[in-house]
Amino acid sequence: MNDDFATAMRRAVRSTRALNVAEATRVIQDALAGRPASDARTSTNPDITPPPPIQRSTPFPVDPDAEIIEPSAKPEAEEPAEKVGDGTASRRFRKSLAETVRILREGRLASGVFGSLHGAGLPGTAKQVPQPIMPDGAQFLARSFTCPAGARSYRLYIPASAPDRPRGLVIMLHGCNQDPEDFAAGTGMNAVAETHGLVVAYPRQSGANNASSCWNWFRPVDQMRDEGEPSIIAGITKEIMSEFGFDRSRVFVAGLSAGGAMAAIMGETYPDLYSAAGIHSGLTYGSANDVVSAFSAMRGEGGLASSPKRFANGHRLRTIVFQGSADRTVHPSNADRIVAAATPTGAGWTVRKESGRSASGRTYARTIVADPAGRPAVEYWLVDGAGHAWSGGHSAGTYTDPHGPDASSQMVRFFLDGQE
């Protein structure tokens, strides 16, 4: 191997460990193109975005401590666990130089694992989403909201079937590297909302606040009521509630991946606003409080889970969870933790398990927790063989699995079945 190339790889690793992804990417690109190395650029920004979802059948596993070794060296299976930051054990794995170059060349490491607030991934990963086809009379409005915590724009779908007196509101929180238009196209939620006469709002995460457009679910300030991003999303919710005269029983929140984690946060911090939450490939509230613990939680190594607060003003927050069994971005054990946190305790509650197959042939296991009156309080759909993608979604959007059961339809059915 060329000595200059090996040196460049080592520089890229040092930059990556220093959380300077933009520099690591530049070094790799220069080396692959045969350009001479230029002066290193540095970044001291400590806020790093955990990995966005990867739209591949076998996405790159989350491994923030990956270490490059020369191909001639004998790889070690695993080094001893070491203490980091808050004392959480972090395991380090070695990868060959050839494998690391392949990962970096494909843009997985730069844009999919370590995208920093001021860094940029490799080009060519964005997908052009076509404008949605809407029935006559429907509206897909562009709006914005500002409060002391900040400002965000959002798209609002108003169905033609109920423009003046819609049945309810669904807040949809997109995943990393997505936007409202992409998320609407991929989930098909507007069409489901049209059938049921629902309004749907899609808040947009700002690139200025997260370069990969991830909701910052892992930062303490963004896990608190009346602070950060929860305050902004709640403000959007209240604005629409006031406009259409919705009460809590007709308001729901759902999301995918980072958006799913934020949906869990919204249900925890604003249970007086939402009557139900839909969490797809997400994480439970309080599972992380910084970047290190975020990676740990995504790997399924536990987290900082808090005591769940599932009741507000005498009302229970109902929860439906979708998770792919083959998800290598957010480990399926996170869904188990969400379900455990959402499941009430006490006499009279029942658990029923069943299995089924989608129209496209993908099998799933469904667990239903019902209250003493037989009303479902928690549903958990574990989709066999599915990865990190919206189950039953459409190829018009990113991070979708059209073969799975229709998560959008099932979430809306669950939401409306529990209206008080």
XYZ file of C-alpha atoms in Angstrom:
420
model
C 0.000 0.000 0.000
C 1.233 3.494 -0.801
C 2.781 5.098 2.295
C 1.117 8.451 1.575
C -2.265 6.762 1.333
C -1.764 4.890 4.640
C -0.714 8.150 6.287
C -3.850 9.836 4.979
C -5.973 7.034 6.444
C -4.379 7.495 9.834
C -5.030 11.239 9.633
C -8.662 10.532 8.773
C -9.010 8.256 11.791
C -7.530 10.874 14.106
C -9.936 13.478 12.738
C -12.872 11.111 13.149
C -11.949 10.360 16.755
C -11.710 14.090 17.332
C -15.268 14.296 15.947
C -14.053 16.413 13.028
C -15.937 14.617 10.261
C -15.577 17.320 7.639
C -11.773 17.075 7.897
C -11.808 13.249 7.831
C -13.991 13.254 4.727
C -11.770 15.800 2.977
C -8.634 13.749 3.722
C -10.224 10.564 2.368
C -11.474 12.283 -0.773
C -8.048 13.832 -1.422
C -6.356 10.447 -0.957
C -8.762 8.604 -3.245
C -8.350 11.276 -5.920
C -4.562 11.238 -5.620
C -4.441 14.866 -4.552
C -1.643 15.999 -2.219
C -2.640 16.510 1.390
C -3.439 20.070 2.365
C -3.365 21.747 5.739
C -5.668 20.124 8.251
C -8.721 22.023 9.319
C -9.992 21.675 12.827
C -13.301 21.992 14.572
C -14.020 22.327 18.268
C -17.773 21.960 18.088
C -18.740 19.356 20.731
C -22.293 18.772 19.509
C -22.350 15.713 17.264
C -25.338 14.185 15.545
C -25.929 10.472 16.176
C -26.356 8.429 12.999
C -29.309 9.003 10.727
C -31.178 5.998 9.336
C -29.422 4.145 6.512
C -31.507 3.058 3.552
C -29.695 -0.184 2.828
C -30.589 -3.802 3.424
C -27.491 -4.153 5.620
C -26.736 -0.678 7.003
C -23.402 0.134 8.577
C -23.571 -0.780 12.280
C -23.163 2.016 14.786
C -19.563 1.775 15.961
C -18.285 5.180 17.083
C -15.044 3.706 18.460
C -13.992 1.868 15.280
C -10.222 1.690 14.913
C -8.246 1.288 11.689
C -5.403 -1.225 11.555
C -3.058 -2.046 8.717
C -4.258 -4.989 6.579
C -1.085 -6.925 7.348
C -1.740 -6.760 11.069
C -3.713 -9.459 12.799
C -7.119 -8.086 13.877
C -8.092 -8.413 17.471
C -11.609 -9.608 18.113
C -12.243 -7.090 20.837
C -10.359 -4.884 23.235
C -11.336 -4.636 26.905
C -14.145 -2.280 27.732
C -13.006 1.124 28.883
C -14.640 3.898 30.832
C -15.829 6.970 29.005
C -17.446 10.257 29.921
C -20.206 9.354 32.357
C -18.727 5.968 33.223
C -20.633 4.057 30.571
C -18.663 1.084 29.272
C -17.774 1.428 25.604
C -16.392 -1.463 23.561
C -13.942 -0.863 20.757
C -13.744 -2.985 17.639
C -11.062 -2.988 14.982
C -11.746 -2.763 11.263
C -9.334 -3.399 8.430
C -8.007 -0.439 6.494
C -9.634 -1.709 3.294
C -13.021 -2.004 5.007
C -12.749 1.462 6.515
C -11.819 2.999 3.159
C -14.824 1.300 1.555
C -17.133 2.653 4.248
C -15.738 6.164 3.958
C -15.816 6.067 0.165
C -19.511 5.199 0.205
C -20.162 8.091 2.545
C -21.518 5.919 5.342
C -19.108 7.062 8.016
C -19.117 10.726 7.038
C -22.833 11.256 6.613
C -24.359 8.208 8.245
C -22.503 7.855 11.515
C -20.824 11.030 12.647
C -22.524 13.958 10.826
C -21.588 16.983 12.943
C -23.561 20.163 13.339
C -21.176 21.983 11.033
C -19.915 19.052 8.975
C -21.203 17.785 5.661
C -21.658 14.300 4.293
C -20.589 13.130 0.884
C -22.671 14.453 -2.007
C -25.243 12.522 -3.949
C -27.198 11.002 -1.053
C -30.274 13.241 -1.209
C -33.366 12.007 -2.999
C -35.590 14.251 -5.058
C -39.124 13.813 -3.778
C -41.937 14.526 -6.252
C -44.729 16.861 -5.300
C -47.572 14.895 -3.719
C -50.725 14.227 -5.688
C -53.665 15.530 -3.679
C -57.432 15.288 -4.132
C -59.313 18.385 -5.185
C -59.908 20.608 -2.179
C -57.032 19.267 -0.074
C -54.260 21.626 1.032
C -50.589 21.086 1.901
C -49.667 24.416 3.416
C -46.232 25.821 4.270
C -46.174 27.520 7.666
C -43.745 28.573 10.370
C -43.784 28.890 14.141
C -41.627 30.934 16.506
C -41.355 30.877 20.287
C -38.633 31.741 22.840
C -37.014 28.332 22.253
C -36.592 28.970 18.532
C -38.368 28.751 15.182
C -39.279 25.922 12.818
C -41.267 25.730 9.623
C -43.816 22.983 9.067
C -46.161 21.596 6.439
C -49.840 21.198 7.254
C -52.108 18.819 5.376
C -55.808 19.725 5.500
C -57.998 16.978 4.027
C -60.588 17.647 1.371
C -62.861 15.195 3.192
C -63.106 17.449 6.258
C -61.600 20.896 5.606
C -63.600 22.717 8.271
C -64.230 20.099 10.957
C -61.439 17.522 10.785
C -61.577 14.570 13.116
C -58.162 15.018 14.705
C -54.498 15.998 14.368
C -51.385 13.879 13.843
C -47.958 15.457 14.420
C -45.408 13.598 12.236
C -41.702 13.906 13.118
C -39.340 12.895 10.317
C -36.083 11.007 10.674
C -32.521 12.097 9.917
C -31.748 13.279 6.379
C -35.459 13.688 5.741
C -37.823 16.641 5.494
C -41.614 17.033 5.705
C -42.185 16.506 1.973
C -40.040 13.369 1.928
C -41.655 11.998 5.083
C -45.168 12.657 3.805
C -44.396 10.897 0.518
C -42.719 7.913 2.170
C -45.259 7.268 4.898
C -48.337 7.977 2.792
C -49.856 9.560 5.879
C -51.697 12.240 3.908
C -53.708 9.604 2.060
C -54.555 7.830 5.313
C -55.514 11.156 6.866
C -57.741 11.932 3.901
C -59.631 8.687 4.444
C -60.231 9.474 8.118
C -60.642 13.251 7.917
C -57.469 14.105 9.841
C -55.146 17.095 9.779
C -51.433 16.214 9.650
C -48.544 18.508 10.620
C -44.937 17.821 9.645
C -42.468 20.003 11.620
C -39.161 20.531 9.810
C -35.902 20.167 11.654
C -33.587 23.003 10.684
C -30.227 22.277 9.084
C -28.855 25.133 11.156
C -29.693 23.157 14.297
C -28.595 19.754 13.028
C -26.663 19.245 9.786
C -28.263 15.842 9.212
C -31.751 17.200 9.977
C -32.064 14.925 13.021
C -34.164 15.952 15.974
C -31.741 16.325 18.884
C -33.339 13.628 21.055
C -30.066 12.916 22.903
C -29.500 16.416 24.347
C -30.858 17.142 27.835
C -32.194 20.580 26.857
C -34.239 18.892 24.103
C -35.785 16.395 26.522
C -37.495 18.931 28.780
C -40.905 20.519 28.890
C -40.916 24.214 27.962
C -37.343 23.949 26.682
C -35.652 23.367 23.345
C -37.246 21.399 20.557
C -40.086 19.936 22.665
C -41.251 23.480 23.356
C -41.249 24.299 19.640
C -43.111 21.127 18.626
C -45.616 21.652 21.434
C -46.120 25.240 20.263
C -46.921 24.043 16.740
C -49.337 21.516 18.217
C -51.101 24.117 20.353
C -51.365 26.526 17.431
C -53.182 23.950 15.316
C -55.315 22.766 18.230
C -56.520 26.310 18.752
C -57.195 26.840 15.049
C -59.368 23.749 14.655
C -60.754 23.445 18.177
C -59.115 20.100 18.984
C -58.935 18.767 22.512
C -56.319 16.336 23.787
C -58.350 13.251 22.904
C -57.995 14.055 19.196
C -54.279 14.889 19.086
C -51.508 12.363 18.378
C -47.758 12.372 17.755
C -45.656 9.929 15.725
C -42.154 9.695 14.302
C -39.413 7.595 12.735
C -35.927 6.970 14.141
C -34.722 10.289 15.630
C -38.291 11.488 15.065
C -39.544 8.411 16.899
C -37.267 9.203 19.814
C -38.593 12.764 19.792
C -42.182 11.465 19.673
C -41.412 9.522 22.855
C -40.055 12.719 24.395
C -43.190 14.650 23.409
C -45.424 12.016 24.968
C -43.378 12.132 28.144
C -43.041 15.908 28.478
C -46.472 16.917 27.135
C -48.901 14.125 28.058
C -51.534 16.833 28.510
C -51.367 17.593 24.765
C -51.266 14.121 23.201
C -53.555 11.168 23.837
C -51.389 8.657 21.938
C -47.926 8.270 20.467
C -46.638 6.216 17.534
C -42.943 5.342 17.708
C -41.270 3.701 14.709
C -37.668 2.500 15.099
C -37.135 4.934 17.962
C -35.806 5.034 21.497
C -37.412 5.496 24.863
C -37.398 8.768 26.758
C -34.226 9.352 28.769
C -32.174 6.690 26.985
C -29.304 9.124 26.327
C -27.969 12.439 27.563
C -24.991 12.949 25.262
C -23.367 11.540 22.132
C -21.613 8.650 23.855
C -24.744 7.412 25.599
C -26.720 7.918 22.370
C -24.491 5.493 20.493
C -24.684 3.065 23.401
C -28.477 3.210 23.462
C -28.754 2.751 19.697
C -26.591 -0.362 19.951
C -29.042 -1.740 22.492
C -26.700 -1.440 25.445
C -29.262 0.104 27.756
C -29.334 3.749 28.573
C -30.410 6.325 31.085
C -34.105 5.465 31.036
C -36.149 7.565 33.437
C -39.203 6.654 35.407
C -42.096 6.880 32.930
C -44.869 9.394 33.536
C -47.744 7.984 31.550
C -50.661 9.821 33.092
C -51.753 13.448 32.973
C -54.990 14.938 34.278
C -56.337 11.428 34.715
C -55.645 10.500 31.086
C -53.388 7.684 29.918
C -50.951 8.135 27.049
C -51.496 5.198 24.708
C -48.543 3.963 22.632
C -48.084 1.975 19.424
C -44.596 0.803 18.460
C -43.239 -0.474 15.132
C -39.808 -2.052 14.895
C -37.902 -4.121 12.323
C -36.242 -7.238 13.682
C -33.246 -6.730 11.354
C -32.709 -3.056 12.214
C -28.967 -2.489 12.567
C -29.200 1.247 13.185
C -31.496 1.181 16.231
C -31.329 -2.170 17.986
C -34.755 -3.858 18.425
C -34.239 -4.053 22.188
C -35.039 -0.339 22.245
C -38.604 -1.156 21.190
C -38.862 -3.556 24.119
C -37.850 -0.737 26.458
C -40.443 1.606 24.953
C -43.163 -0.995 25.422
C -42.062 -1.708 29.004
C -42.128 2.003 29.849
C -45.562 2.452 28.272
C -47.201 -0.604 29.837
C -49.218 0.188 32.974
C -49.045 -2.065 35.985
C -51.911 -3.252 38.131
C -54.684 -5.788 38.271
C -56.909 -6.496 35.310
C -54.470 -5.665 32.502
C -54.123 -8.356 29.855
C -51.517 -9.207 27.239
C -52.428 -10.880 23.951
C -49.959 -12.028 21.310
C -50.668 -12.858 17.691
C -48.833 -13.172 14.400
C -49.647 -12.352 10.817
C -48.382 -11.709 7.318
C -48.574 -8.558 5.242
C -50.011 -8.548 1.728
C -46.433 -8.563 0.430
C -45.571 -11.618 2.476
C -43.598 -10.122 5.355
C -44.454 -11.736 8.679
C -44.836 -9.914 11.975
C -45.561 -10.495 15.646
C -48.095 -8.250 17.361
C -48.430 -7.786 21.116
C -51.478 -5.997 22.547
C -51.761 -4.763 26.128
C -55.365 -3.990 27.092
C -56.876 -2.288 30.120
C -59.429 -4.001 32.391
C -62.213 -2.879 30.021
C -60.460 -4.548 27.078
C -59.303 -1.320 25.400
C -55.788 -1.492 23.838
C -53.312 0.702 25.688
C -50.119 -0.522 24.010
C -49.444 -2.251 20.694
C -46.100 -3.579 19.592
C -45.488 -4.666 15.990
C -42.180 -6.504 15.474
C -41.745 -6.901 11.705
C -39.671 -9.926 10.770
C -36.645 -9.185 8.609
C -37.353 -5.463 8.280
C -34.529 -2.949 8.610
C -34.441 0.701 9.593
C -37.352 1.914 7.479
C -41.027 2.884 7.698
C -43.069 -0.313 7.452
C -45.467 -0.372 4.506
C -44.100 2.908 3.190
C -43.855 4.118 -0.396
C -40.747 4.237 -2.561
C -41.491 7.887 -3.368
C -39.867 8.711 -0.010
C -36.659 7.626 1.697
C -36.174 4.987 4.408
C -39.274 2.969 3.564
C -40.094 -0.727 3.394
C -43.082 -1.314 1.097
C -43.226 -5.012 2.013
C -44.178 -4.592 5.635
C -47.565 -4.076 7.240
C -48.839 -0.519 6.786
C -47.586 1.374 9.834
C -49.426 4.575 8.880
C -52.827 2.877 8.642
C -52.275 0.858 11.806
C -51.144 3.885 13.797
C -54.195 5.914 12.736
C -56.486 2.984 13.498
C -54.917 2.703 16.964
C -55.157 6.461 17.548
C -58.827 6.696 16.623
C -59.895 3.517 18.425
C -58.893 5.123 21.692
C -60.661 8.462 21.312
C -62.385 9.408 24.527
